[in-house]
Coordinates of C-alpha atoms in Angstrom, one line a residue:
M137 CA 97.8 61.3 74.8
N138 CA 100.6 59.9 77.2
G139 CA 102.3 63.4 77.2
L140 CA 99.1 65.2 77.8
S141 CA 98.5 62.6 80.8
K142 CA 102.0 63.2 82.2
S143 CA 101.4 67.0 81.8
K144 CA 98.2 66.5 83.9
R145 CA 99.9 64.5 86.6
Y146 CA 102.4 67.2 87.0
E147 CA 99.9 69.8 87.1
N148 CA 98.2 67.7 89.9
F149 CA 101.5 67.2 91.7
L150 CA 102.3 70.6 91.7
V151 CA 98.9 71.8 93.2
I152 CA 99.4 69.3 95.8
I153 CA 102.9 70.1 96.8
M154 CA 102.7 73.8 96.6
F155 CA 99.4 73.6 98.9
F156 CA 101.6 72.2 101.4
V157 CA 104.4 74.8 101.1
V158 CA 101.9 77.7 101.4
G159 CA 100.0 76.2 104.2
L160 CA 103.6 75.7 105.9
V161 CA 104.4 79.3 105.3
F162 CA 101.3 80.4 107.2
L163 CA 101.5 77.6 110.0
D164 CA 105.2 78.7 111.0
R165 CA 104.2 82.3 110.8
L166 CA 100.7 82.8 112.3
S167 CA 101.9 80.0 114.9
L168 CA 103.4 83.0 117.0
G169 CA 99.7 84.3 117.9
F170 CA 98.2 81.2 118.8
V171 CA 100.9 80.2 121.2
F172 CA 101.2 83.9 122.5
P173 CA 98.9 83.4 125.6
I174 CA 101.2 80.9 126.7
M175 CA 104.5 82.1 125.4
G176 CA 103.9 85.9 126.1
P177 CA 103.8 85.4 130.2
D178 CA 106.9 83.1 129.8
L179 CA 108.9 85.9 128.2
N180 CA 107.0 88.9 130.0
L181 CA 105.8 89.9 126.6
S182 CA 102.9 92.6 126.0
N183 CA 100.5 92.7 123.4
T184 CA 102.4 96.0 121.6
Q185 CA 105.5 93.8 121.5
L186 CA 103.2 91.2 119.9
G187 CA 102.2 93.5 117.6
L188 CA 105.7 94.7 117.2
T189 CA 107.0 91.3 116.1
V190 CA 103.9 90.5 113.7
G191 CA 104.9 93.9 112.2
I192 CA 108.5 93.3 111.8
T193 CA 108.2 90.1 110.4
S194 CA 105.8 91.5 107.9
L195 CA 108.2 94.5 107.1
F196 CA 111.0 92.1 106.1
F197 CA 108.5 89.5 104.5
G198 CA 107.7 92.6 102.0
I199 CA 111.0 93.8 101.5
S200 CA 112.5 90.2 100.5
T201 CA 109.3 89.2 98.4
L202 CA 109.8 92.0 95.7
I203 CA 113.7 91.8 95.8
F204 CA 113.7 87.8 95.4
A205 CA 110.6 87.6 93.1
S206 CA 112.0 90.1 90.6
L207 CA 115.2 88.5 90.7
S208 CA 113.7 85.1 90.0
D209 CA 111.7 86.5 86.6
F210 CA 115.3 87.7 85.4
L211 CA 117.3 84.7 86.3
G212 CA 114.6 81.9 85.5
K213 CA 115.9 80.6 88.7
K214 CA 112.5 80.0 90.4
K215 CA 113.2 76.3 91.6
V216 CA 116.5 76.5 93.4
M217 CA 115.3 79.9 95.2
L218 CA 112.0 78.1 96.4
V219 CA 113.7 75.3 97.7
I220 CA 116.4 77.5 99.6
F221 CA 113.6 79.4 100.8
V222 CA 111.6 76.8 102.2
F223 CA 114.7 75.0 104.1
V224 CA 115.7 78.8 105.8
F225 CA 112.1 79.3 107.0
S226 CA 111.8 76.0 108.4
I227 CA 114.9 76.9 110.3
A228 CA 113.9 79.9 111.5
T229 CA 110.7 78.0 112.9
L230 CA 112.7 75.7 115.0
L231 CA 115.1 78.7 116.3
T232 CA 112.0 80.4 117.6
G233 CA 111.7 77.7 120.0
L234 CA 114.9 78.4 121.5
V235 CA 114.5 82.2 121.9
G236 CA 114.7 83.5 125.7
S237 CA 114.1 87.5 125.1
F238 CA 112.3 89.7 122.9
I239 CA 115.2 90.7 121.2
A240 CA 115.9 87.0 120.2
L241 CA 112.6 86.5 119.1
I242 CA 112.3 89.6 116.7
M243 CA 115.8 88.2 115.2
T244 CA 114.3 85.0 114.6
R245 CA 111.1 86.2 112.8
I246 CA 113.2 88.6 110.6
I247 CA 115.1 85.6 109.2
M248 CA 111.4 83.8 108.8
G249 CA 110.1 86.9 107.2
L250 CA 113.1 87.2 104.5
A251 CA 112.9 83.4 103.9
E252 CA 109.0 83.5 103.4
G253 CA 108.5 86.7 101.6
P254 CA 109.4 85.4 97.9
V255 CA 107.7 82.0 98.7
M256 CA 104.0 82.8 97.5
P257 CA 104.8 84.9 94.2
L258 CA 107.6 81.9 93.4
V259 CA 104.9 79.3 94.0
Q260 CA 102.0 81.1 92.2
S261 CA 104.2 82.2 89.2
I262 CA 105.4 78.2 89.1
V263 CA 102.1 77.0 89.2
M264 CA 100.3 79.5 86.6
E265 CA 103.0 78.6 84.0
E266 CA 102.1 74.7 84.5
S267 CA 98.2 75.2 84.7
S268 CA 95.9 75.0 81.9
E269 CA 93.7 78.1 81.4
K270 CA 90.5 76.7 82.4
R271 CA 92.0 75.6 85.8
R272 CA 94.2 78.5 86.5
G273 CA 92.0 80.3 89.0
F274 CA 91.0 76.9 90.7
N275 CA 94.6 75.5 91.0
M276 CA 95.8 79.3 92.4
G277 CA 92.9 79.4 94.4
V278 CA 93.5 75.8 95.9
I279 CA 97.1 76.9 96.7
Q280 CA 96.3 79.7 98.4
S281 CA 93.4 78.4 100.5
A282 CA 96.1 76.5 102.2
S283 CA 96.8 79.3 104.3
S284 CA 93.5 79.0 105.9
L285 CA 93.2 75.3 106.1
I286 CA 96.7 74.7 107.7
G287 CA 97.5 78.3 108.9
G288 CA 93.7 79.2 109.9
A289 CA 92.1 75.9 110.8
M290 CA 94.8 73.3 111.7
A291 CA 97.5 75.9 113.4
P292 CA 95.6 77.0 116.5
V293 CA 94.5 73.6 117.0
L294 CA 97.9 71.8 116.3
T295 CA 100.1 74.4 117.9
V296 CA 98.0 74.9 121.1
S297 CA 97.4 71.2 121.6
L298 CA 101.6 70.9 121.2
A299 CA 102.2 73.7 123.4
V300 CA 100.0 72.6 126.3
A301 CA 101.3 69.0 125.8
F302 CA 104.8 69.6 125.5
G303 CA 105.4 73.1 125.9
W304 CA 105.5 76.3 123.5
R305 CA 109.3 75.5 122.8
S306 CA 108.7 71.8 121.4
A307 CA 105.8 73.1 119.5
F308 CA 108.1 75.2 117.4
Y309 CA 110.4 72.3 116.8
I310 CA 107.9 69.9 116.0
I311 CA 106.2 72.2 113.3
A312 CA 109.5 72.8 111.8
I313 CA 110.0 69.1 110.7
P314 CA 107.3 69.3 107.8
G315 CA 108.9 72.2 106.1
I316 CA 112.3 70.1 105.8
I317 CA 110.5 67.3 104.3
V318 CA 108.7 69.3 102.0
G319 CA 111.9 71.1 100.8
I320 CA 113.6 67.7 100.0
I321 CA 110.4 66.8 98.1
L322 CA 110.8 70.0 95.8
W323 CA 114.3 69.5 95.2
K324 CA 114.1 66.2 93.9
Y325 CA 110.7 66.1 91.6
L326 CA 110.1 70.1 91.0
R327 CA 111.2 71.2 87.5
E328 CA 111.9 74.5 86.5
P329 CA 109.3 76.0 84.4
K330 CA 109.6 77.5 80.9
V331 CA 108.0 80.9 80.7
V332 CA 105.8 80.8 77.4
E333 CA 103.8 84.1 76.4
E334 CA 100.2 83.6 75.6
H335 CA 99.6 83.9 71.8
D336 CA 103.4 83.4 71.1
E337 CA 104.2 80.1 71.6
K338 CA 107.0 80.3 69.0
H339 CA 109.4 81.3 72.2
Q340 CA 109.9 78.9 74.7
R341 CA 112.1 81.2 76.8
V342 CA 111.2 85.2 76.4
K343 CA 113.9 87.4 77.6
P344 CA 112.5 89.9 79.9
T345 CA 113.7 93.6 79.3
K346 CA 113.8 96.7 81.9
A347 CA 111.1 98.5 80.1
D348 CA 108.6 95.4 80.6
Y349 CA 109.4 95.3 84.3
F350 CA 108.5 98.6 85.0
N351 CA 105.4 98.7 83.1
V352 CA 104.3 96.1 85.7
F353 CA 104.1 98.8 88.5
K354 CA 102.1 101.3 85.8
T355 CA 99.2 98.8 85.6
R356 CA 95.9 99.7 86.8
N357 CA 94.8 96.4 88.3
V358 CA 98.3 95.9 90.0
W359 CA 97.8 99.3 92.0
L360 CA 94.4 98.5 93.0
C361 CA 95.3 95.0 93.8
T362 CA 98.1 96.5 96.1
I363 CA 95.6 98.7 98.1
I364 CA 92.9 95.8 98.3
G365 CA 95.8 93.4 99.3
T366 CA 97.1 95.8 101.8
C367 CA 93.7 96.2 103.6
N368 CA 93.6 92.4 103.2
M369 CA 96.7 92.0 105.3
V370 CA 95.5 94.6 107.9
F371 CA 92.5 92.3 108.2
I372 CA 94.1 88.7 108.4
L373 CA 97.2 89.6 110.3
T374 CA 95.4 91.7 112.7
L375 CA 92.6 89.1 113.3
T376 CA 94.6 86.0 113.7
A377 CA 97.3 88.0 116.0
F378 CA 94.8 89.4 118.4
L379 CA 92.0 87.2 118.3
P380 CA 93.4 84.0 120.5
T381 CA 94.3 86.7 123.0
L382 CA 91.0 88.4 123.2
L383 CA 89.2 84.7 123.6
A384 CA 91.8 83.5 126.4
N385 CA 91.9 86.6 128.6
S386 CA 88.5 88.2 127.8
T387 CA 86.0 85.2 128.1
N388 CA 85.4 82.1 130.2
Y389 CA 85.8 80.0 127.1
K390 CA 87.7 76.6 127.7
D391 CA 90.7 75.8 125.5
A392 CA 88.5 73.4 123.6
Q393 CA 86.0 76.0 122.9
I394 CA 88.8 78.7 121.7
G395 CA 90.3 76.0 119.1
M396 CA 86.9 75.0 117.9
L397 CA 86.2 79.0 117.2
L398 CA 89.6 79.5 115.6
G399 CA 89.4 76.4 113.8
S400 CA 85.7 77.0 112.5
M401 CA 87.0 80.5 111.1
G402 CA 90.2 78.9 109.6
L403 CA 88.2 75.9 108.0
M404 CA 85.6 78.5 106.5
M405 CA 88.3 80.9 105.2
F406 CA 89.6 77.6 103.6
V407 CA 86.3 76.8 101.8
G408 CA 85.9 80.6 100.6
Q409 CA 89.5 80.4 99.1
M410 CA 88.9 77.3 97.3
G411 CA 85.4 78.1 96.2
A412 CA 85.6 81.9 95.2
P413 CA 88.5 81.6 92.7
A414 CA 86.8 78.5 91.0
L415 CA 83.5 80.4 90.5
S416 CA 85.5 83.3 89.1
D417 CA 86.9 80.9 86.5
R418 CA 83.4 80.5 85.3
I419 CA 81.7 83.6 85.9
G420 CA 84.5 86.3 85.9
R421 CA 87.1 87.7 88.7
L422 CA 84.7 90.9 89.4
P423 CA 81.6 89.6 90.8
I424 CA 83.5 87.4 93.0
L425 CA 85.6 90.1 94.4
K426 CA 82.8 92.1 95.2
I427 CA 80.8 89.6 96.8
F428 CA 83.0 87.9 99.0
S429 CA 84.9 91.3 100.2
F430 CA 81.4 92.5 101.3
I431 CA 80.8 89.6 103.5
A432 CA 84.3 89.9 105.1
I433 CA 83.4 93.2 106.3
F434 CA 81.1 91.9 109.1
L435 CA 83.0 89.2 110.4
P436 CA 85.2 91.3 112.7
I437 CA 82.2 93.5 113.8
M438 CA 80.3 90.5 114.7
I439 CA 83.3 89.1 116.6
A440 CA 83.7 92.4 118.4
L441 CA 79.6 92.8 119.3
Y442 CA 79.2 89.1 120.2
Y443 CA 82.6 87.7 121.4
Q444 CA 81.2 86.6 124.7
N445 CA 78.1 84.7 123.3
F446 CA 79.3 81.4 122.1
V447 CA 76.9 80.3 119.9
V448 CA 76.1 83.7 117.9
L449 CA 79.9 83.9 117.9
I450 CA 80.7 80.4 116.2
I451 CA 77.7 80.9 114.0
S452 CA 78.8 84.4 112.9
M453 CA 82.5 82.9 112.0
I454 CA 81.2 79.6 110.2
I455 CA 79.1 82.2 107.7
L456 CA 81.0 85.4 107.5
S457 CA 84.7 83.8 107.3
I458 CA 84.0 82.6 104.0
G459 CA 84.3 86.1 102.8
N460 CA 88.0 86.1 103.1
G461 CA 87.7 83.8 99.7
Y462 CA 88.4 87.1 97.9
Q463 CA 92.0 87.1 99.0
P464 CA 93.5 84.8 96.2
L465 CA 91.9 86.7 93.5
V466 CA 93.6 90.2 95.0
M467 CA 97.0 88.7 96.0
N468 CA 97.7 86.4 93.0
I469 CA 95.5 85.7 90.3
V470 CA 94.1 89.3 89.3
P471 CA 97.8 91.0 89.3
A472 CA 99.3 88.0 87.6
E473 CA 96.5 88.0 84.8
S474 CA 96.9 91.7 84.3
V475 CA 100.7 91.9 83.1
S476 CA 103.0 89.9 80.8
R477 CA 103.6 86.4 81.7
R478 CA 107.1 86.8 82.1
F479 CA 106.6 89.1 85.3
T480 CA 103.9 87.3 87.1
A481 CA 106.2 86.7 90.2
T482 CA 107.0 90.7 90.0
A483 CA 103.5 91.6 89.7
I484 CA 102.4 89.3 92.7
S485 CA 105.3 90.2 94.8
F486 CA 104.6 94.0 94.4
V487 CA 101.1 93.5 96.0
I488 CA 102.7 91.2 98.7
L489 CA 105.6 94.0 99.1
T490 CA 103.0 97.0 99.7
G491 CA 100.5 94.8 101.6
E492 CA 103.1 93.4 104.0
I493 CA 104.9 96.8 104.9
I494 CA 101.8 98.8 105.4
G495 CA 99.4 96.5 106.2
G496 CA 101.2 93.6 107.8
F497 CA 103.8 96.0 109.6
A498 CA 101.7 99.0 110.4
G499 CA 98.3 97.2 110.9
P500 CA 99.3 94.9 113.8
M501 CA 101.4 97.6 115.5
M502 CA 98.7 100.0 115.6
A503 CA 96.4 97.4 116.7
G504 CA 98.8 96.3 119.5
V505 CA 98.9 100.0 121.0
L506 CA 95.2 100.4 120.6
A507 CA 94.6 96.9 122.5
D508 CA 97.0 98.0 125.4
K509 CA 95.4 101.7 125.7
Y510 CA 91.9 100.6 125.1
S511 CA 90.7 97.0 124.7
L512 CA 91.4 93.8 123.0
T513 CA 88.2 94.5 121.0
A514 CA 90.2 97.7 119.2
P515 CA 91.7 95.7 116.6
L516 CA 88.6 94.3 115.5
W517 CA 87.3 97.8 114.7
V518 CA 90.7 98.3 112.7
T519 CA 90.1 94.9 110.6
A520 CA 86.6 96.0 110.1
I521 CA 87.6 99.3 108.5
A522 CA 90.5 97.9 106.3
A523 CA 87.7 95.3 105.1
F524 CA 85.2 98.3 103.9
I525 CA 88.1 100.2 102.3
A526 CA 89.1 96.8 100.2
F527 CA 85.3 96.4 99.2
I528 CA 85.2 99.9 97.7
C529 CA 88.5 99.4 95.7
T530 CA 87.1 96.3 94.0
F531 CA 84.7 98.5 91.7
G532 CA 87.6 100.0 90.0
I533 CA 89.4 96.5 89.0
K534 CA 89.1 95.7 85.3
E535 CA 88.1 91.6 84.5
T536 CA 91.2 89.4 83.8
A537 CA 89.1 86.1 83.6
P538 CA 90.2 84.3 80.4
I539 CA 86.3 83.1 79.8
K540 CA 85.1 87.0 80.1
V541 CA 88.3 88.3 78.2
E542 CA 87.4 86.0 75.3
Q543 CA 83.9 87.0 75.5
S544 CA 84.5 90.6 75.2
K545 CA 86.8 90.4 72.3
D546 CA 84.2 88.1 70.4
I547 CA 81.6 91.1 71.4
D548 CA 84.0 93.6 70.0
L549 CA 84.7 91.6 66.7
T550 CA 81.2 91.5 65.8
M551 CA 80.4 95.0 66.5

């Protein structure tokens, strides 16, 4: 009983600390878009340069995620690698406050992208190994939801308030501090997970093979999640990069109103990312994927049509932002459950790699060019198209929820 209690306490500790790790990744990464209306004029940066900066960050984020996550699967050194990357991306955030030119900004964001890329697959693969089967989707969803609560809801309010009160440079210095603190906690209390294959508990540590590694990239769910994840990266990164500038430059809203709008969107994305995976533990991954990805389509459409009507806009954000709750399923849970447990980090990182390079790099860049050529609403239509493609692709996913897989096996045995 005492061992079980310790196991549950450690599982709860993991969920809490990894929640903050993921939250800080997105706080540091998305803060540029929120501070840009203040920072941009000071450095004479255009919307195209903002899109390029976001895109370059995503490019290196994607490249490093597969390289280092796959390396962690082979070496089995997830703790050390995670701690190092947390320290490095925190330092990169601090360096962003020192930049004096566009080139310097690009360089600091390249460092950030390289360091942040492997964090999500490392975090989620560690949590998956330490989670009880009934809480797997819930735990992984809670951790992913930090991207919306801290990166989406808190970041715009926190970073803009800091930038207004102390200057945009000081804002970056301040938000770098929590990452260093979390890195110290991880170094002291995180333990290296032991990979045990399901239905093969005799092997405490399974040695991976090259054949098993390449099988990851042949898995149908992994490929479909890669397409959906790419569309989701276009959706979330383009939206968060350009929406603050649209609201600041194309409306008469006060800073408090803009903060309320952005905060509401982030908060409801958090609610969706908490709730959707938990529901999927009970009723299956597929129904949740379809329902929530369908809802997400209408968020950028309503913003594009009613961005000057505050009441309609905030109601739309509160209702429709919940649609992004399917993100943890497609980016982490489904790909991890679709492959051998020894390669969960590789599966997750492959989805993130493609999503970042194509969706995160090309999406914001194209949106920035369209924004300069046409209007600041153009990026919203890019996100709407991406969301629609993601919804269509969910119909090809095979169910992976343990409760549904077991039910399917029981049916097969009785036939």
